[in-house]
Amino acid sequence: MRVLGINAIFHDPAAALVVDGTVVAAAEEERFSRRKHGKRPVAFSAWEPPEQAARWCLERAGLEPGDLDAVAYSYDPDLVEPGLDGHDEQWERLRTLYARRAPNFLAAALPGLDPGIVRYVPHHVAHAASAALAAPRPCDGDVLVLDGRGESHSHLAGTYSGGELTPLHAQRLPHSLGLMYEDLTEHLGFLRSSDEYKVMALASYGEPRFLDELREHVRATGDGGFAVAPIDWGALAKARSSEGEWTRDHADLAASVQARLEEVLLDLATWLHGRTGSRRLMLAGGVALNCVANSRLAADGPYDDIWVQPAAGDAGTALGAALHLAQDGGDAVTAMPGADLGRQWDDASIARYLDTAKVPYERPPDVAAAVAEALARNEIVAWFQGRSEFGPRALGHRSLLAHPGHAANIERLNDVKGREQFRPIAPMVALEHAAEIFDGPIPSPYMLFVHDVRPEWRERIPAVVHVDGTARIQTVASGHEPLVARLLEEFRLRTGLPVLVNTSLNTAGRPMVDDPRDALECFGSAPVDLLAIGPFVVRRREVRAR
């Protein structure tokens, strides 16, 4: 079967293509439109399909819309319960109407597509499939989905056996751990349904002194679900404006909510494990991007093995919906090969971009060695290599790299990106050296867990150590990422450090760089010393000389 998966209903619109059970391509619309998150999660944007991402997925496989056997849309309007608490009925009717019209919207965006082949996949089933069916084999095990909301629920707990999902519990709205975290994000002056990761970072600066109050409002119910009562955030800490300074109260509130989230997740995982006895848990949904909570589950939960979908947010439902329909159609689905599922350019195409931009560039004998030399001199490098990542993490394909041994590089990179200074920057580390430096789940190829930095290493790599002594690491295996692994080894030979700072190649409020033009624009507008794009390098001093 040739199945195109579509996520469009809330935010992070995306498309994914599965052919004969194999993941061929997946991309988020924001990488094409250059609009962060693709669109805001409001009902009147629900009609917008990820048409550029969908067209590219088809082009990647050499297919036309008419060649598809099915389109999997990751939301089922028939599952929306009218009159459900927490729904604004006027907006909900509009969102449901747009979902019902999705086949027509898609047919208009992709001429030649038969709207009759569009199939609705329940939102949380798509999330679950993105975790279980895309996971490394075997995929059998438990699955926990937690996000803001789907059709009428915010959570799904179930188990997979033989690739088939058995749901065991689903939490009805208005109770939602994801929406609770979004409410806190907005109260703290950040953009809801976008900046929740900033709250997670801020929590490390606080103490959970509001935890007892939150335990009265947020609790597991003992049947696999949970309850979230309305919270008067202002009674705990004064609301912060988007431009205001954060205070100790704000950090303590973030720490308290983070701690309560972790406690409830442990309760939910313990209940699920008690029903199944499985040793493996697979996670998806926006809450699964909370790497601190994931690490708490790994350390204190009942499961031996935890796998998190790298595109755990709504973008990943495009992939999950496609895999779900492919399996239903009789295909033997295979694990996703990695997160590098997006666009790429050959050397000749990159050279044409550079020639058109009229920037001086060179082709060193070994781009990894040339970049390692620059990094050893404490230069900041924009790194653009191979296929772009699917999901929110830069994993060595669209990255900003720096020396981890200089504490000042935290402020320096946050200035480059225009980010808040309380936010940490993450390390990539050669897999064979990871355990000697970091304590936590290893391997960790997708930056979805936090690790304690061993005390003897904290002064050696201060740029990647958060205020609480942790780091959100990416382990790099030479068999999967040979170029990045060689870069790390070249840097280690020069510095003794098998670690590099790795953050996403973008500036604040902009999506991650995706094509060569994006890379050149970012390099030209930010104080980056060197751009490594394919086998070529562009040096800042040469650009200035012109």
Coordinates of C-alpha atoms in Angstrom, one line a residue:
M1 CA 0.0 0.0 0.0
R2 CA 1.0 3.6 -0.6
V3 CA -0.3 5.6 2.3
L4 CA 0.1 9.4 2.9
G5 CA -0.4 10.4 6.5
I6 CA -1.7 13.9 7.4
N7 CA -1.7 15.9 10.6
A8 CA -3.6 19.2 10.3
I9 CA -6.2 19.6 12.9
F10 CA -4.5 21.4 15.8
H11 CA -0.8 22.5 15.3
D12 CA 2.4 21.2 13.8
P13 CA 0.9 20.2 10.5
A14 CA 2.9 17.5 8.8
A15 CA 2.9 14.7 6.2
A16 CA 4.4 11.3 6.1
L17 CA 4.6 8.6 3.4
V18 CA 4.6 4.9 4.0
V19 CA 5.1 2.6 1.0
D20 CA 4.6 -1.2 1.5
G21 CA 5.0 -0.7 5.2
T22 CA 8.3 1.2 5.0
V23 CA 8.6 4.9 6.0
V24 CA 9.8 6.8 3.0
A25 CA 9.6 10.4 4.1
A26 CA 8.1 12.7 6.8
A27 CA 8.2 16.4 7.1
E28 CA 6.6 19.3 8.9
E29 CA 4.9 22.1 7.1
E30 CA 6.8 24.7 9.1
R31 CA 10.1 23.7 7.3
F32 CA 8.6 24.8 4.0
S33 CA 6.4 27.7 5.0
R34 CA 9.0 29.1 7.5
R35 CA 6.1 29.7 10.0
K36 CA 6.9 28.3 13.4
H37 CA 4.7 25.3 14.2
G38 CA 3.0 25.7 10.8
K39 CA 0.0 27.5 12.3
R40 CA -1.5 28.3 15.7
P41 CA -3.8 25.6 17.2
V42 CA -7.1 27.5 16.8
A43 CA -10.3 26.1 15.3
F44 CA -10.4 28.5 12.3
S45 CA -7.0 27.2 11.1
A46 CA -8.0 23.5 11.2
W47 CA -8.8 23.5 7.5
E48 CA -5.2 24.2 6.4
P49 CA -3.5 21.0 5.1
P50 CA 0.3 20.6 5.0
E51 CA 0.2 20.8 1.3
Q52 CA 3.9 21.6 0.7
A53 CA 5.1 18.8 3.0
A54 CA 2.6 16.4 1.4
R55 CA 3.7 17.3 -2.1
W56 CA 7.4 16.9 -1.2
C57 CA 6.7 13.4 0.4
L58 CA 5.1 12.3 -2.9
E59 CA 8.0 13.8 -4.9
R60 CA 10.5 11.9 -2.8
A61 CA 8.9 8.6 -3.8
G62 CA 8.2 9.7 -7.4
L63 CA 4.5 9.4 -6.9
E64 CA 1.5 11.5 -8.0
P65 CA -1.6 12.0 -5.7
G66 CA -3.5 9.7 -7.9
D67 CA -1.1 6.9 -7.2
L68 CA -2.0 6.7 -3.5
D69 CA -4.1 3.9 -2.1
A70 CA -5.1 5.8 1.1
V71 CA -4.7 9.0 3.0
A72 CA -4.7 8.7 6.8
Y73 CA -6.0 11.8 8.6
S74 CA -5.0 11.8 12.2
Y75 CA -8.4 13.0 13.7
D76 CA -11.8 11.4 13.6
P77 CA -14.6 14.0 13.8
D78 CA -17.1 11.2 14.6
L79 CA -15.4 10.8 18.0
V80 CA -16.0 14.3 19.2
E81 CA -18.6 14.3 22.0
P82 CA -21.0 17.3 21.8
G83 CA -21.4 19.2 25.1
L84 CA -18.2 17.9 26.6
D85 CA -17.0 20.1 29.5
G86 CA -14.0 22.2 28.4
H87 CA -15.1 22.5 24.8
D88 CA -16.1 25.9 23.4
E89 CA -19.1 24.5 21.4
Q90 CA -19.0 27.2 18.7
W91 CA -15.3 26.7 17.9
E92 CA -15.7 22.9 18.4
R93 CA -18.4 22.8 15.7
L94 CA -16.2 24.7 13.3
R95 CA -13.2 22.4 14.0
T96 CA -15.4 19.3 13.5
L97 CA -16.8 20.8 10.3
Y98 CA -13.4 21.4 8.9
A99 CA -12.3 17.9 9.8
R100 CA -15.3 16.5 7.9
R101 CA -14.3 18.6 4.9
A102 CA -10.7 17.5 5.0
P103 CA -10.9 15.2 2.1
N104 CA -12.0 18.1 -0.1
F105 CA -9.3 20.4 1.2
L106 CA -6.7 17.7 0.5
A107 CA -8.0 17.1 -3.0
A108 CA -7.8 20.8 -3.7
A109 CA -4.3 21.0 -2.4
L110 CA -3.2 17.8 -4.2
P111 CA -4.8 17.8 -7.7
G112 CA -5.5 14.3 -8.8
L113 CA -6.2 13.0 -5.3
D114 CA -9.4 11.0 -4.9
P115 CA -11.1 12.4 -1.7
G116 CA -12.8 9.0 -1.3
I117 CA -9.5 7.4 -0.2
V118 CA -9.2 9.7 2.9
R119 CA -9.6 7.7 6.1
Y120 CA -9.9 9.1 9.6
V121 CA -7.6 7.6 12.3
P122 CA -8.4 8.6 15.9
H123 CA -5.9 11.1 17.1
H124 CA -4.5 9.1 20.0
V125 CA -4.5 5.9 18.0
A126 CA -2.2 7.7 15.5
H127 CA 0.0 8.9 18.4
A128 CA 0.2 5.3 19.8
A129 CA 1.1 3.9 16.4
S130 CA 3.8 6.5 15.9
A131 CA 5.4 5.1 19.1
A132 CA 4.8 1.4 18.8
L133 CA 4.8 0.7 15.0
A134 CA 7.8 3.0 14.3
A135 CA 9.8 1.7 17.3
P136 CA 12.8 -0.6 16.9
R137 CA 11.7 -4.2 16.8
P138 CA 10.0 -5.9 18.5
C139 CA 7.2 -3.4 18.8
D140 CA 5.2 -5.4 21.3
G141 CA 4.8 -3.6 24.7
D142 CA 2.7 -1.0 26.4
V143 CA 2.0 2.4 25.1
L144 CA 1.1 5.6 26.9
V145 CA -0.1 8.7 25.0
L146 CA -0.5 12.0 26.8
D147 CA -1.1 15.4 25.2
G148 CA -3.4 18.4 25.4
R149 CA -6.3 16.8 23.7
G150 CA -7.5 14.6 20.9
E151 CA -11.1 14.4 19.8
S152 CA -12.7 14.1 23.3
H153 CA -9.8 12.6 25.4
S154 CA -6.3 13.7 26.5
H155 CA -4.8 10.3 27.2
L156 CA -4.6 6.7 26.0
A157 CA -3.1 3.7 27.8
G158 CA -2.9 0.4 26.0
T159 CA -0.7 -2.4 24.9
Y160 CA 0.5 -3.7 21.6
S161 CA 0.7 -7.4 20.8
G162 CA 1.5 -8.7 17.3
G163 CA 1.3 -5.0 16.2
E164 CA -2.3 -4.7 17.3
L165 CA -3.4 -2.1 19.9
T166 CA -5.6 -3.1 22.8
P167 CA -6.8 0.2 24.5
L168 CA -7.0 -0.2 28.3
H169 CA -8.0 3.3 29.4
A170 CA -8.6 6.8 27.9
Q171 CA -9.1 9.9 30.0
R172 CA -12.0 12.1 28.9
L173 CA -11.7 15.9 28.7
P174 CA -11.7 18.4 30.4
H175 CA -9.0 16.5 32.4
S176 CA -5.7 17.0 30.7
L177 CA -2.1 17.0 31.9
G178 CA -1.0 18.6 28.6
L179 CA -3.6 21.4 28.9
M180 CA -2.6 22.0 32.5
Y181 CA 1.1 22.5 31.4
E182 CA -0.1 24.7 28.6
D183 CA -2.1 26.9 31.1
L184 CA 1.1 27.2 33.2
T185 CA 3.1 28.1 30.1
E186 CA 0.7 31.0 29.3
H187 CA 0.6 32.1 33.0
L188 CA 4.4 32.3 33.0
G189 CA 4.4 34.6 30.0
F190 CA 5.4 32.1 27.3
L191 CA 3.5 31.1 24.2
R192 CA 1.1 28.2 25.0
S193 CA 1.2 25.1 22.8
S194 CA 4.7 26.2 21.8
D195 CA 7.0 27.1 24.7
E196 CA 6.4 24.3 27.2
Y197 CA 10.0 23.3 26.9
K198 CA 10.9 26.7 28.4
V199 CA 8.9 26.0 31.5
M200 CA 10.7 22.6 31.9
A201 CA 14.0 24.5 31.7
L202 CA 12.9 27.2 34.2
A203 CA 11.8 24.5 36.6
S204 CA 15.4 23.5 37.3
Y205 CA 16.0 27.0 38.9
G206 CA 13.2 26.5 41.4
E207 CA 12.0 24.4 44.3
P208 CA 8.7 22.6 44.3
R209 CA 7.3 24.5 47.3
F210 CA 3.7 24.6 45.8
L211 CA 3.7 20.8 45.4
D212 CA 1.2 20.1 48.3
E213 CA -1.3 22.5 46.8
L214 CA -1.0 21.0 43.4
R215 CA -1.5 17.5 44.8
E216 CA -5.0 18.6 45.8
H217 CA -5.8 19.6 42.3
V218 CA -4.0 17.0 40.1
R219 CA -4.2 13.3 41.0
A220 CA -4.3 9.9 39.5
T221 CA -7.7 8.2 40.0
G222 CA -6.5 4.6 40.4
D223 CA -8.2 3.3 37.4
G224 CA -5.6 4.2 34.8
G225 CA -6.8 7.8 34.5
F226 CA -6.4 11.1 36.4
A227 CA -8.3 14.2 37.4
V228 CA -7.2 17.8 37.0
A229 CA -9.3 20.4 38.9
P230 CA -9.2 24.1 37.9
I231 CA -6.1 25.8 39.3
D232 CA -5.9 29.4 40.4
W233 CA -2.4 30.1 39.2
G234 CA -2.4 33.7 40.4
A235 CA -2.9 32.6 43.9
L236 CA 0.4 30.7 43.7
A237 CA 2.5 33.1 41.7
K238 CA 1.7 36.4 40.0
A239 CA 1.3 36.1 36.2
R240 CA 4.4 37.1 34.2
S241 CA 4.1 39.2 31.0
S242 CA 5.9 38.0 27.9
E243 CA 8.6 40.7 28.4
G244 CA 8.8 40.6 32.2
E245 CA 11.6 39.2 34.3
W246 CA 11.0 35.8 35.9
T247 CA 11.1 35.6 39.7
R248 CA 11.8 32.9 42.2
D249 CA 8.0 32.4 42.5
H250 CA 7.8 31.7 38.8
A251 CA 10.6 29.2 39.0
D252 CA 9.1 27.5 42.1
L253 CA 5.7 27.2 40.4
A254 CA 7.4 25.6 37.3
A255 CA 9.3 23.2 39.5
S256 CA 6.1 22.3 41.4
V257 CA 4.1 21.5 38.3
Q258 CA 7.0 19.6 36.8
A259 CA 7.3 17.5 40.0
R260 CA 3.5 16.8 40.1
L261 CA 3.5 15.9 36.4
E262 CA 6.2 13.3 37.1
E263 CA 4.4 11.9 40.1
V264 CA 1.2 11.4 38.1
L265 CA 3.0 9.9 35.2
L266 CA 4.6 7.4 37.5
D267 CA 1.2 6.5 38.9
L268 CA -0.2 6.0 35.3
A269 CA 2.7 3.9 34.2
T270 CA 2.5 1.8 37.4
W271 CA -1.2 1.1 36.8
L272 CA -0.5 0.1 33.2
H273 CA 2.3 -2.1 34.0
G274 CA 0.2 -3.8 36.7
R275 CA -2.4 -4.7 34.0
T276 CA 0.1 -6.1 31.5
G277 CA 3.3 -7.0 33.2
S278 CA 5.2 -5.8 30.1
R279 CA 8.8 -4.8 30.4
R280 CA 8.6 -2.2 27.6
L281 CA 6.9 1.2 27.5
M282 CA 6.5 3.3 24.4
L283 CA 5.6 7.0 24.7
A284 CA 4.0 9.6 22.4
G285 CA 2.0 12.8 22.6
G286 CA 3.3 16.3 23.4
V287 CA 3.9 15.4 27.1
A288 CA 6.4 12.7 26.0
L289 CA 8.7 15.6 24.8
N290 CA 9.2 16.4 28.5
C291 CA 12.6 14.7 28.8
V292 CA 12.9 15.3 32.5
A293 CA 9.7 13.4 33.1
N294 CA 10.9 10.6 30.7
S295 CA 14.0 10.2 32.8
R296 CA 12.0 10.0 36.0
L297 CA 9.9 7.2 34.4
A298 CA 13.1 5.4 33.4
A299 CA 14.7 5.8 36.8
D300 CA 11.7 5.1 39.1
G301 CA 9.1 3.5 36.9
P302 CA 8.3 -0.2 36.6
Y303 CA 9.6 -0.7 33.0
D304 CA 13.0 -2.0 31.9
D305 CA 12.9 -0.3 28.6
I306 CA 11.4 3.0 27.5
W307 CA 11.2 4.2 23.8
V308 CA 9.9 7.7 22.9
Q309 CA 8.9 8.7 19.4
P310 CA 11.3 11.5 18.4
A311 CA 8.4 13.4 16.8
A312 CA 6.2 12.8 19.8
G313 CA 4.1 15.9 19.3
D314 CA 1.2 16.2 16.8
A315 CA 3.5 16.1 13.8
G316 CA 4.2 12.5 14.6
T317 CA 0.5 11.6 14.2
A318 CA 1.0 11.9 10.4
L319 CA 3.5 9.1 10.6
G320 CA 1.5 7.1 13.1
A321 CA -1.8 7.4 11.1
A322 CA 0.0 6.2 7.9
L323 CA 1.6 3.2 9.7
H324 CA -1.7 2.3 11.3
L325 CA -3.6 2.2 7.9
A326 CA -0.7 0.4 6.3
Q327 CA -0.8 -2.3 8.9
D328 CA -4.6 -2.5 8.7
G329 CA -4.2 -2.9 4.9
G330 CA -2.1 -6.0 5.4
D331 CA 1.4 -4.5 5.1
A332 CA 4.2 -5.7 7.4
V333 CA 5.3 -2.3 8.7
T334 CA 9.0 -1.7 9.6
A335 CA 10.6 0.5 12.2
M336 CA 11.4 4.1 11.2
P337 CA 15.1 4.2 10.1
G338 CA 15.8 7.3 12.2
A339 CA 14.6 10.9 12.5
D340 CA 16.4 12.0 9.3
L341 CA 13.3 11.7 7.1
G342 CA 13.2 15.1 5.5
R343 CA 14.7 16.9 2.5
Q344 CA 18.3 16.7 1.3
W345 CA 20.4 18.1 -1.5
D346 CA 23.3 16.7 -3.5
D347 CA 26.7 18.4 -3.7
A348 CA 26.0 20.0 -7.1
S349 CA 22.7 21.5 -5.9
I350 CA 24.4 23.0 -2.9
A351 CA 27.2 24.4 -5.0
R352 CA 24.6 26.1 -7.2
Y353 CA 23.0 27.7 -4.1
L354 CA 26.4 29.0 -3.0
D355 CA 27.3 30.3 -6.5
T356 CA 23.9 32.1 -6.8
A357 CA 24.5 33.7 -3.4
K358 CA 28.0 34.8 -4.6
V359 CA 29.7 33.9 -1.3
P360 CA 33.2 32.5 -1.3
Y361 CA 33.4 28.9 -0.3
E362 CA 35.9 26.1 -0.4
R363 CA 35.8 22.3 -0.5
P364 CA 38.2 20.9 2.1
P365 CA 39.6 17.4 1.8
D366 CA 37.6 16.4 4.8
V367 CA 34.8 18.6 6.0
A368 CA 34.7 16.8 9.4
A369 CA 38.4 17.6 10.1
A370 CA 38.0 21.2 8.9
V371 CA 35.0 21.8 11.2
A372 CA 36.8 20.1 14.1
E373 CA 39.7 22.5 13.7
A374 CA 37.3 25.5 13.8
L375 CA 35.5 24.1 16.8
A376 CA 38.7 23.5 18.6
R377 CA 39.5 27.2 18.0
N378 CA 36.2 27.9 19.8
E379 CA 34.4 29.0 16.7
I380 CA 30.6 28.5 16.3
V381 CA 29.7 26.3 13.3
A382 CA 26.4 26.0 11.4
W383 CA 26.2 22.4 10.3
F384 CA 23.9 21.4 7.4
Q385 CA 24.3 17.8 6.3
G386 CA 22.1 15.1 4.8
R387 CA 18.3 14.8 5.3
S388 CA 16.6 17.1 7.7
E389 CA 15.1 15.9 11.0
F390 CA 11.5 15.0 11.5
G391 CA 10.5 16.4 14.9
P392 CA 11.7 19.2 17.1
R393 CA 15.2 18.0 17.9
A394 CA 18.4 18.9 15.9
L395 CA 20.2 15.6 15.7
G396 CA 23.3 16.4 13.7
H397 CA 21.7 17.4 10.4
R398 CA 20.6 21.0 11.0
S399 CA 22.7 22.0 14.0
L400 CA 24.7 24.8 15.6
L401 CA 27.8 23.4 17.1
A402 CA 30.3 24.7 19.6
H403 CA 33.1 23.8 22.0
P404 CA 31.6 22.4 25.3
G405 CA 34.7 23.3 27.4
H406 CA 34.0 27.1 27.6
A407 CA 31.2 28.1 30.0
A408 CA 30.8 31.4 28.1
N409 CA 29.4 29.5 25.1
I410 CA 26.1 29.1 26.9
E411 CA 25.5 32.8 26.8
R412 CA 27.2 33.1 23.4
L413 CA 24.9 30.6 21.7
N414 CA 21.8 31.9 23.4
D415 CA 22.7 35.3 22.1
V416 CA 23.2 33.8 18.6
K417 CA 19.7 32.3 18.7
G418 CA 18.0 35.2 20.6
R419 CA 17.0 32.8 23.4
E420 CA 16.4 33.3 27.2
Q421 CA 19.6 32.9 29.1
F422 CA 18.1 30.4 31.6
R423 CA 17.8 27.8 28.8
P424 CA 20.4 25.1 28.6
I425 CA 22.2 23.9 25.5
A426 CA 22.6 20.2 24.8
P427 CA 25.6 17.9 24.1
M428 CA 26.1 15.3 21.4
V429 CA 28.5 12.6 22.5
A430 CA 30.2 9.6 20.8
L431 CA 28.2 6.5 22.0
E432 CA 31.3 4.7 23.1
H433 CA 32.2 7.5 25.5
A434 CA 28.8 8.3 26.8
A435 CA 28.7 6.1 29.9
E436 CA 31.9 7.5 31.2
I437 CA 30.6 11.1 31.1
F438 CA 26.8 10.8 31.6
D439 CA 24.6 8.7 33.9
G440 CA 21.1 7.8 32.5
P441 CA 19.5 5.8 29.7
I442 CA 22.1 4.9 27.0
P443 CA 21.9 4.9 24.1
S444 CA 19.9 8.1 23.8
P445 CA 20.0 9.0 20.1
Y446 CA 17.0 11.4 20.1
M447 CA 17.6 13.8 23.0
L448 CA 14.5 12.6 24.9
F449 CA 16.0 12.0 28.3
V450 CA 18.1 14.0 30.7
H451 CA 21.3 12.6 32.2
D452 CA 23.3 13.5 35.2
V453 CA 26.8 14.7 34.2
R454 CA 29.3 12.8 36.2
P455 CA 31.1 15.2 38.7
E456 CA 34.5 14.7 37.3
W457 CA 33.3 15.9 33.9
R458 CA 31.3 19.0 34.9
E459 CA 34.2 21.4 34.9
R460 CA 35.5 19.9 31.6
I461 CA 32.3 20.5 29.6
P462 CA 30.6 23.4 31.5
A463 CA 28.7 24.7 28.4
V464 CA 26.4 21.7 28.4
V465 CA 25.8 21.3 32.1
H466 CA 22.4 22.7 33.3
V467 CA 22.0 24.5 36.6
D468 CA 20.9 21.2 38.2
G469 CA 23.9 19.2 36.9
T470 CA 22.1 17.5 34.1
A471 CA 22.3 17.4 30.3
R472 CA 19.9 16.3 27.6
I473 CA 22.3 14.2 25.5
Q474 CA 22.3 12.8 22.0
T475 CA 24.5 9.7 21.7
V476 CA 26.0 9.2 18.2
A477 CA 26.7 5.8 16.8
S478 CA 29.2 5.6 13.9
G479 CA 27.1 2.9 12.2
H480 CA 24.1 5.3 12.0
E481 CA 25.7 8.7 11.8
P482 CA 29.2 8.2 10.3
L483 CA 29.9 11.8 9.4
V484 CA 28.9 13.2 12.8
A485 CA 30.8 10.3 14.5
R486 CA 33.9 11.2 12.5
L487 CA 33.5 14.9 13.5
L488 CA 33.3 14.0 17.2
E489 CA 36.4 11.8 16.9
E490 CA 38.3 14.6 15.1
F491 CA 37.3 17.0 17.8
R492 CA 38.3 14.5 20.5
L493 CA 41.8 14.1 18.9
R494 CA 42.3 17.8 19.1
T495 CA 40.8 18.5 22.5
G496 CA 40.4 15.3 24.5
L497 CA 36.7 15.8 24.6
P498 CA 34.3 13.4 22.8
V499 CA 31.5 15.9 23.2
L500 CA 30.1 18.9 21.3
V501 CA 27.5 21.5 22.0
N502 CA 24.6 20.8 19.6
T503 CA 21.5 23.0 19.3
S504 CA 19.1 23.6 16.5
L505 CA 20.1 25.6 13.5
N506 CA 17.6 28.5 13.8
T507 CA 17.0 31.7 15.6
A508 CA 14.3 32.5 18.0
G509 CA 10.8 32.3 16.6
R510 CA 11.9 30.7 13.4
P511 CA 11.6 27.0 12.4
M512 CA 14.8 24.9 12.1
V513 CA 16.7 25.6 8.9
D514 CA 15.7 23.1 6.2
D515 CA 17.1 24.0 2.7
P516 CA 20.4 25.6 1.6
R517 CA 18.8 29.1 1.2
D518 CA 17.6 28.9 4.8
A519 CA 21.1 28.0 5.9
L520 CA 22.7 30.9 4.1
E521 CA 20.1 33.3 5.4
C522 CA 20.7 32.1 9.0
F523 CA 24.4 32.3 8.6
G524 CA 24.2 35.8 7.1
S525 CA 22.1 37.1 9.9
A526 CA 23.7 35.5 13.0
P527 CA 27.2 35.8 14.4
V528 CA 28.3 32.3 13.3
D529 CA 31.9 31.8 12.3
L530 CA 31.6 29.0 9.8
L531 CA 28.9 27.3 7.7
A532 CA 29.6 23.6 6.8
I533 CA 27.1 22.8 4.1
G534 CA 27.5 19.4 2.5
P535 CA 31.2 19.1 1.6
F536 CA 31.7 22.9 1.5
V537 CA 32.6 25.5 4.1
V538 CA 31.9 29.2 4.1
R539 CA 34.0 31.3 6.5
R540 CA 32.7 34.4 8.2
R541 CA 36.0 36.4 7.7
E542 CA 35.8 35.8 3.9
V543 CA 32.3 37.1 3.8
R544 CA 33.2 40.2 5.7
A545 CA 36.2 40.8 3.4
R546 CA 33.9 41.2 0.5

